Coordinates of C-alpha atoms and ligand atoms in Angstrom, one line a residue:
M1 CA 14.5 -183.5 -62.1
A2 CA 16.2 -187.0 -61.9
L3 CA 19.7 -186.5 -62.1
L4 CA 20.9 -189.7 -60.2
L5 CA 19.8 -191.6 -63.1
L6 CA 21.6 -189.7 -65.8
P7 CA 24.9 -192.0 -67.2
L8 CA 27.6 -190.2 -65.2
A9 CA 30.4 -191.7 -67.4
R10 CA 29.1 -189.7 -70.2
I11 CA 29.0 -186.9 -68.1
L12 CA 32.7 -187.0 -67.3
S13 CA 34.4 -188.4 -70.5
P14 CA 37.2 -187.0 -71.7
S15 CA 36.3 -184.7 -74.6
K16 CA 34.1 -183.1 -71.9
S17 CA 36.2 -181.4 -69.5
N18 CA 35.2 -178.0 -70.2
L19 CA 33.2 -178.9 -68.0
I20 CA 34.5 -179.2 -65.0
H21 CA 35.8 -175.2 -65.9
Y22 CA 32.1 -174.5 -66.0
L23 CA 31.3 -176.4 -63.5
G24 CA 33.8 -173.5 -61.4
L25 CA 32.9 -171.4 -63.0
S26 CA 29.0 -170.2 -63.0
H27 CA 25.9 -170.5 -60.9
H28 CA 25.2 -174.3 -59.9
L29 CA 21.9 -174.1 -61.5
L30 CA 23.5 -173.2 -65.4
A31 CA 25.8 -176.1 -65.2
L32 CA 23.7 -178.6 -63.8
N33 CA 21.1 -178.1 -67.1
F34 CA 23.7 -177.6 -69.0
I35 CA 24.9 -181.4 -68.7
I36 CA 22.0 -182.6 -69.2
V37 CA 20.6 -180.4 -71.6
S38 CA 24.2 -181.1 -73.5
F39 CA 23.9 -185.4 -73.5
G40 CA 20.3 -185.2 -74.0
K41 CA 18.9 -182.9 -76.3
K42 CA 17.2 -184.1 -79.4
S43 CA 16.4 -182.3 -82.9
A44 CA 13.6 -182.1 -84.3
W45 CA 12.9 -185.2 -86.5
S46 CA 9.7 -186.0 -87.4
S47 CA 8.5 -189.8 -87.0
T48 CA 7.0 -191.4 -90.4
Q49 CA 3.9 -190.7 -86.9
V50 CA 3.8 -187.3 -85.9
K51 CA 5.8 -184.8 -87.3
V52 CA 8.0 -182.7 -84.8
T53 CA 8.5 -178.5 -85.6
D54 CA 10.3 -175.9 -83.0
T55 CA 8.6 -172.6 -83.2
D56 CA 8.1 -169.7 -81.3
F57 CA 4.5 -168.6 -79.5
D58 CA 4.6 -165.1 -78.7
G59 CA 8.2 -165.6 -78.8
V60 CA 8.2 -168.6 -76.3
E61 CA 9.8 -171.6 -77.4
V62 CA 7.9 -174.7 -78.4
R63 CA 8.5 -177.8 -79.6
V64 CA 4.5 -179.0 -81.3
F65 CA 3.8 -182.8 -82.0
E66 CA 1.3 -183.6 -84.1
G67 CA -0.2 -186.4 -84.5
P68 CA -1.2 -188.8 -87.3
P69 CA -4.2 -186.2 -90.1
K70 CA -7.8 -189.5 -89.9
P71 CA -9.3 -188.8 -92.6
E72 CA -12.8 -189.6 -90.0
E73 CA -11.1 -187.3 -87.5
P74 CA -11.0 -184.0 -88.5
L75 CA -9.7 -182.3 -85.7
K76 CA -7.5 -183.3 -82.9
R77 CA -7.3 -182.9 -79.1
S78 CA -4.9 -180.9 -77.9
V79 CA -2.2 -181.1 -74.9
V80 CA -0.2 -177.9 -73.6
Y81 CA 2.7 -179.7 -71.3
I82 CA 5.2 -178.3 -69.1
H83 CA 7.7 -180.0 -68.9
G84 CA 9.2 -180.5 -65.3
G85 CA 12.6 -180.1 -63.5
G86 CA 12.9 -177.4 -60.5
W87 CA 11.9 -174.0 -62.5
A88 CA 15.4 -174.9 -63.8
L89 CA 16.3 -177.7 -65.6
A90 CA 15.8 -179.7 -68.6
S91 CA 14.1 -178.3 -71.4
A92 CA 11.6 -179.7 -73.8
K93 CA 13.8 -181.0 -76.0
I94 CA 16.0 -183.7 -72.8
R95 CA 15.0 -186.7 -75.0
Y96 CA 12.6 -187.6 -72.0
Y97 CA 10.1 -185.3 -72.7
D98 CA 10.6 -185.4 -76.0
E99 CA 9.7 -189.3 -75.6
L100 CA 6.3 -188.4 -74.0
C101 CA 5.1 -186.0 -76.0
T102 CA 5.4 -187.9 -79.7
A103 CA 4.0 -191.0 -77.2
M104 CA 1.4 -188.7 -76.4
A105 CA 0.9 -187.3 -79.9
E106 CA 0.4 -191.1 -81.5
E107 CA -1.6 -192.1 -78.7
L108 CA -3.5 -189.8 -78.2
N109 CA -3.6 -189.0 -81.6
A110 CA -3.7 -185.4 -80.9
V111 CA -1.7 -182.4 -81.2
I112 CA 1.0 -181.9 -78.5
V113 CA 2.6 -178.8 -77.7
S114 CA 5.4 -179.0 -75.7
I115 CA 6.9 -175.5 -74.5
E116 CA 10.3 -174.3 -73.7
Y117 CA 10.0 -171.2 -71.1
R118 CA 12.3 -169.1 -69.7
L119 CA 14.4 -171.2 -66.2
V120 CA 16.6 -169.4 -63.1
P121 CA 19.4 -168.1 -63.5
T122 CA 17.9 -166.1 -66.4
V123 CA 14.8 -165.3 -65.3
Y124 CA 13.3 -166.1 -61.9
F125 CA 9.1 -166.3 -60.7
P126 CA 6.7 -165.1 -62.6
A127 CA 8.2 -164.6 -65.5
Q128 CA 8.1 -168.7 -66.1
I129 CA 4.7 -168.9 -65.9
H130 CA 4.3 -165.9 -67.5
D131 CA 6.2 -167.4 -70.1
V132 CA 3.4 -170.7 -70.6
V133 CA 0.1 -168.0 -70.5
R134 CA 2.0 -166.4 -72.6
A135 CA 2.2 -169.1 -75.2
T136 CA -0.6 -171.3 -74.6
K137 CA -2.7 -167.7 -75.2
Y138 CA -1.5 -167.2 -78.6
F139 CA -1.8 -171.5 -79.3
L140 CA -5.1 -170.4 -78.3
Q141 CA -6.3 -167.9 -80.8
P142 CA -9.0 -169.8 -83.6
E143 CA -6.6 -169.2 -87.0
V144 CA -3.6 -171.2 -84.7
L145 CA -6.3 -173.8 -84.1
H146 CA -7.1 -174.2 -86.7
K147 CA -3.3 -174.4 -88.0
Y148 CA -3.0 -177.1 -86.6
S149 CA -6.5 -178.3 -86.5
V150 CA -6.9 -178.4 -83.4
D151 CA -10.4 -179.4 -81.5
P152 CA -11.4 -176.1 -79.8
G153 CA -13.1 -177.6 -77.1
R154 CA -10.9 -180.4 -76.3
I155 CA -7.6 -178.7 -74.9
G156 CA -6.0 -179.4 -72.5
I157 CA -2.9 -178.4 -69.6
S158 CA -0.3 -180.4 -68.1
G159 CA 2.7 -180.7 -66.6
D160 CA 5.0 -183.1 -64.4
S161 CA 6.8 -181.5 -61.0
A162 CA 7.6 -178.1 -61.4
G163 CA 5.4 -177.8 -65.0
G164 CA 2.6 -179.6 -62.4
N165 CA 3.1 -176.0 -60.8
L166 CA 3.0 -174.0 -64.0
A167 CA 0.1 -175.6 -65.6
A168 CA -2.0 -175.1 -61.7
A169 CA -1.4 -172.1 -62.0
L170 CA -1.9 -171.4 -65.6
G171 CA -5.4 -173.1 -64.6
Q172 CA -6.6 -170.7 -62.1
Q173 CA -5.5 -167.6 -63.9
F174 CA -7.5 -168.4 -66.6
N175 CA -10.5 -169.7 -64.7
Q176 CA -10.2 -165.3 -63.7
D177 CA -10.2 -164.1 -66.4
D178 CA -13.4 -164.5 -68.9
H179 CA -12.0 -163.9 -71.7
L180 CA -10.0 -167.3 -71.2
K181 CA -12.1 -169.5 -69.1
N182 CA -13.5 -172.3 -69.9
K183 CA -10.9 -173.3 -72.9
L184 CA -9.7 -176.3 -71.5
K185 CA -11.9 -179.2 -71.0
V186 CA -9.3 -180.9 -68.2
Q187 CA -6.1 -180.2 -66.2
A188 CA -3.6 -183.8 -65.6
L189 CA -0.7 -182.4 -63.1
I190 CA 2.2 -185.1 -62.5
Y191 CA 3.5 -185.5 -58.7
P192 CA 3.3 -180.9 -59.1
V193 CA 5.1 -178.8 -56.9
L194 CA 2.2 -177.0 -54.7
Q195 CA 2.9 -175.1 -51.7
A196 CA 6.0 -173.9 -49.5
L197 CA 4.5 -173.0 -46.6
D198 CA 4.3 -176.3 -44.9
F199 CA 8.1 -178.2 -46.2
N200 CA 6.6 -181.4 -43.2
T201 CA 3.3 -183.0 -44.0
P202 CA 3.3 -186.3 -43.6
S203 CA 4.7 -186.8 -47.6
Y204 CA 7.8 -184.3 -46.6
Q205 CA 8.2 -185.9 -43.1
Q206 CA 8.4 -189.3 -45.0
N207 CA 10.9 -188.7 -47.7
M208 CA 12.9 -186.0 -46.3
N209 CA 15.8 -188.0 -47.6
T210 CA 14.7 -190.4 -50.7
P211 CA 16.8 -189.6 -53.7
I212 CA 16.1 -188.2 -57.0
L213 CA 14.1 -185.2 -54.2
P214 CA 15.8 -184.8 -50.8
R215 CA 13.3 -182.6 -48.2
Y216 CA 16.8 -180.3 -49.2
V217 CA 16.9 -179.8 -53.0
M218 CA 12.8 -178.7 -52.8
V219 CA 13.2 -176.3 -50.6
K220 CA 16.8 -175.1 -52.7
Y221 CA 15.2 -175.1 -55.5
W222 CA 11.6 -172.7 -54.4
V223 CA 14.4 -170.5 -53.3
D224 CA 16.2 -170.4 -56.4
Y225 CA 13.1 -169.7 -58.0
F226 CA 12.6 -166.9 -56.0
K227 CA 15.8 -165.3 -56.0
G228 CA 16.4 -165.7 -52.5
N229 CA 18.6 -166.7 -49.9
Y230 CA 20.0 -170.3 -48.9
D231 CA 20.7 -168.8 -45.7
F232 CA 16.8 -169.6 -44.8
V233 CA 16.5 -173.1 -45.5
Q234 CA 17.1 -174.6 -42.8
A235 CA 14.5 -172.3 -41.1
M236 CA 12.3 -172.9 -43.9
I237 CA 12.8 -177.0 -43.7
V238 CA 11.8 -176.7 -39.3
N239 CA 7.9 -174.5 -40.8
N240 CA 9.9 -171.2 -39.2
H241 CA 9.3 -169.1 -42.2
T242 CA 5.2 -169.9 -40.8
S243 CA 5.8 -169.6 -37.1
L244 CA 1.9 -168.5 -35.8
D245 CA 3.1 -164.9 -34.6
V246 CA 4.2 -164.9 -38.6
E247 CA 0.6 -162.7 -39.4
E248 CA 1.1 -162.7 -42.8
A249 CA 1.0 -166.9 -42.9
A250 CA -1.9 -167.4 -40.4
A251 CA -5.2 -166.9 -42.6
L252 CA -3.4 -169.3 -45.2
R253 CA -2.2 -171.9 -42.8
A254 CA -6.3 -173.4 -42.7
R255 CA -5.5 -174.1 -46.4
L256 CA -3.1 -176.7 -46.2
N257 CA -4.1 -178.1 -42.9
W258 CA -3.6 -182.2 -43.0
T259 CA -4.6 -183.0 -40.2
S260 CA -8.2 -182.5 -42.0
L261 CA -7.2 -182.4 -45.8
L262 CA -5.5 -185.4 -45.9
P263 CA -6.9 -189.0 -44.8
A264 CA -5.5 -191.1 -42.6
S265 CA -4.1 -194.0 -43.7
I266 CA -1.9 -191.2 -45.5
T267 CA -1.6 -189.3 -41.5
K268 CA -0.4 -192.2 -39.9
N269 CA 1.2 -191.3 -36.7
Y270 CA 3.2 -187.8 -38.8
K271 CA 2.6 -184.9 -36.4
P272 CA 1.7 -181.2 -38.0
V273 CA 5.7 -179.1 -37.5
V274 CA 3.9 -175.5 -35.3
Q275 CA 6.8 -173.2 -34.4
T276 CA 5.1 -171.2 -32.0
T277 CA 7.6 -168.7 -32.4
G278 CA 9.9 -169.2 -36.3
N279 CA 11.5 -166.0 -38.3
A280 CA 9.1 -163.8 -40.0
R281 CA 11.9 -162.2 -41.8
I282 CA 11.5 -164.7 -44.3
V283 CA 8.6 -164.1 -46.0
Q284 CA 9.4 -159.7 -45.2
E285 CA 11.8 -160.5 -47.9
I286 CA 10.5 -163.8 -50.1
P287 CA 7.1 -163.0 -49.7
Q288 CA 6.8 -165.0 -53.1
L289 CA 6.4 -167.6 -50.8
L290 CA 2.6 -167.1 -49.9
D291 CA 1.8 -165.2 -53.6
A292 CA -0.9 -168.3 -54.5
R293 CA 0.7 -168.3 -58.0
S294 CA 3.8 -170.0 -56.9
A295 CA 0.9 -172.1 -54.6
P296 CA -1.8 -172.7 -56.1
L297 CA -3.3 -175.2 -53.1
I298 CA -3.6 -172.1 -50.8
A299 CA -5.9 -169.8 -53.5
E300 CA -9.5 -168.8 -52.5
Q301 CA -11.9 -171.7 -53.2
E302 CA -14.1 -169.5 -55.7
V303 CA -10.7 -169.3 -57.7
L304 CA -11.0 -173.3 -57.8
Q305 CA -14.5 -173.8 -58.0
H306 CA -14.8 -173.5 -62.0
L307 CA -11.5 -175.4 -62.5
P308 CA -11.2 -177.8 -65.5
K309 CA -12.0 -181.3 -64.6
T310 CA -8.6 -182.7 -63.6
Y311 CA -6.5 -185.5 -62.9
I312 CA -3.5 -185.7 -60.6
L313 CA -0.4 -188.6 -60.3
T314 CA 1.4 -188.4 -56.9
C315 CA 4.2 -191.3 -55.9
E316 CA 4.5 -193.2 -52.8
H317 CA 7.8 -192.1 -52.9
D318 CA 7.6 -188.4 -52.8
V319 CA 7.6 -185.5 -50.9
L320 CA 4.9 -183.9 -53.3
R321 CA 3.0 -186.6 -52.6
D322 CA 0.7 -184.5 -50.1
D323 CA 0.7 -181.3 -52.1
G324 CA -1.6 -183.4 -54.7
I325 CA -3.6 -184.6 -52.1
M326 CA -4.5 -182.0 -50.6
Y327 CA -4.8 -179.9 -54.0
A328 CA -7.1 -183.1 -55.2
K329 CA -9.8 -182.6 -51.5
R330 CA -9.4 -178.6 -52.4
L331 CA -10.8 -179.3 -55.5
E332 CA -13.6 -182.1 -54.5
S333 CA -14.9 -179.8 -52.1
A334 CA -14.8 -177.0 -54.6
G335 CA -17.1 -178.9 -56.2
V336 CA -14.4 -179.9 -59.2
E337 CA -13.9 -183.6 -61.0
V338 CA -11.2 -185.0 -59.8
T339 CA -9.3 -188.7 -60.5
L340 CA -6.4 -188.8 -58.1
D341 CA -3.9 -191.7 -59.3
H342 CA -1.8 -193.1 -56.7
F343 CA 1.0 -195.4 -57.5
E344 CA 2.4 -197.2 -54.1
D345 CA 5.9 -197.8 -56.1
G346 CA 5.7 -194.4 -57.9
F347 CA 8.9 -192.0 -57.2
H348 CA 9.0 -189.0 -58.3
G349 CA 10.0 -188.3 -61.9
C350 CA 8.6 -192.2 -62.2
M351 CA 6.5 -190.6 -65.7
I352 CA 9.4 -189.7 -68.0
F353 CA 11.5 -193.2 -67.9
T354 CA 10.6 -195.4 -69.5
S355 CA 13.1 -195.9 -72.5
W356 CA 16.0 -197.6 -71.7
P357 CA 18.2 -198.7 -70.4
T358 CA 16.1 -195.9 -67.6
N359 CA 12.3 -197.6 -68.4
F360 CA 11.1 -198.8 -65.1
S361 CA 8.1 -200.5 -64.8
V362 CA 6.5 -197.3 -62.1
G363 CA 6.9 -194.8 -65.0
I364 CA 5.8 -197.2 -67.9
R365 CA 2.1 -197.8 -65.7
T366 CA 2.0 -194.4 -64.8
R367 CA 3.1 -193.4 -68.5
N368 CA -0.1 -195.4 -69.8
S369 CA -2.6 -194.3 -67.1
Y370 CA -2.2 -191.1 -67.4
I371 CA -2.5 -191.6 -71.2
K372 CA -5.7 -193.3 -71.1
W373 CA -7.0 -191.1 -68.6
L374 CA -7.0 -188.3 -71.0
D375 CA -8.5 -190.4 -73.8
Q376 CA -11.0 -191.6 -72.2
N377 CA -11.7 -187.3 -71.3
L378 CA -10.7 -185.6 -73.2
Ligands
NAG401 C1 13.6 -171.2 -35.8 O1 13.5 -169.8 -34.8 C2 13.4 -169.8 -33.4 C3 13.0 -168.9 -33.4 O2 12.8 -167.6 -33.6 C4 15.1 -170.0 -33.0 O3 15.4 -170.6 -32.2 C5 15.6 -171.6 -34.6 O4 16.6 -171.9 -34.0 C6 15.1 -171.4 -35.5 N1 15.6 -173.0 -36.7 C7 16.1 -172.8 -37.4 C8 16.8 -173.9 -37.7 O5 16.3 -172.0 -38.3
NAG402 C1 -6.4 -177.7 -38.8 O1 -7.3 -179.4 -38.7 C2 -7.7 -179.3 -36.9 C3 -8.9 -181.2 -37.4 O2 -10.1 -180.4 -38.1 C4 -8.2 -178.4 -36.3 O3 -8.8 -179.0 -35.0 C5 -6.9 -177.7 -36.3 O4 -7.6 -175.8 -35.4 C6 -7.0 -177.1 -37.9 N1 -5.8 -176.4 -37.7 C7 -5.5 -174.8 -38.9 C8 -5.1 -173.9 -39.0 O5 -6.8 -174.4 -39.2
NAG403 C1 14.0 -203.0 -70.3 O1 14.4 -202.8 -71.5 C2 15.5 -204.0 -72.0 C3 15.9 -204.1 -73.3 O2 15.1 -203.7 -74.0 C4 13.9 -205.4 -71.2 O3 15.2 -205.8 -71.4 C5 13.7 -205.0 -69.6 O4 12.4 -205.9 -69.4 C6 12.9 -203.8 -69.7 N1 12.8 -204.2 -68.2 C7 11.1 -203.6 -68.0 C8 11.1 -203.1 -66.6 O5 9.9 -203.1 -68.9

């Protein structure tokens, strides 16, 4: 989430001085989220083209965007969208996500369900996954699809950043459930977070200090997601949690072995950071670090092979670039049809910055490319 790009003057305006008090008292993520959400939340407002409704699906809040009716196509395509923000920040209702989903509904003539899942520190892993699974399962019921005039054969799942992580986890979970298998036609993952075992992939090394998402911030999001201890952050940054003497990680390391998964144009001269001895206490205290539901990249090959057609968008200036490229490679090896859409001038979070004053050219290009892929494949 691009906190640095929020208009600071508005955050610090005198009328919001109670914020300072709030900042001093609460969990830092609650405070950050208060800032993001209170300055950007949009009420459900329907344009002439797109009907927007706030409702709940089996107890999980959702914002539904319905594209304009088309007489020649009575049933619509649909995308379940999961917003980003480190499992802790943002909302389906902030301007950025509201605009993205409105554009998708309009340009794809689709129904977009944007899930308002609960966040850290209200809930922790795996509650976020439970929320998105629950809302999606509810939506997939024949009578609900009928209500929204959705074609049951043309539904996709998508999300950006931590939302891409949840979308990937959901895709894998549905795949293993016979009732839900083959219900999703596509998955589209935008600069997804996919693993917490190696914080020294070439992209983590290259972008460790890149603004918006420096490496230590990403590691802290992980620790927060698991309600873990910040004392481990420095050790995790040097991969002490997955050192060679940590037996639990041994079998998993091969599944994100970037010396074989990434092309030479990406690995360049970067060297793997593999510690001989590290700190076995970290994964003992936070076993969720090695759980494929949090790290979809480390799922077994059998779980990957029946996943739907996949789109993965990656950005050069992003610690998460290689998470996405490695997942694309693993999916392809498992026989899944994958489109990897890489942006040389992209940065983490860029796809939501499409309107003034944060209308970046690469924001507009990534969004257009993403929507075009959905249009051709959903
Ligand atoms: C990583 O683990 C080694 C071996 O236990 C230890 O010497 C080193 O200080 C640790 N590094 C960090 C940053 O915690
Ligand atoms: C990673 O891949 C390289 C190159 O194929 C190989 O030499 C190495 O043993 C692999 N490491 C692991 C942990 O699988
Ligand atoms: C952003 O919007 C402003 C105002 O509409 C426009 O002048 C500018 O060219 C836009 N920038 C990009 C990169 O599209």
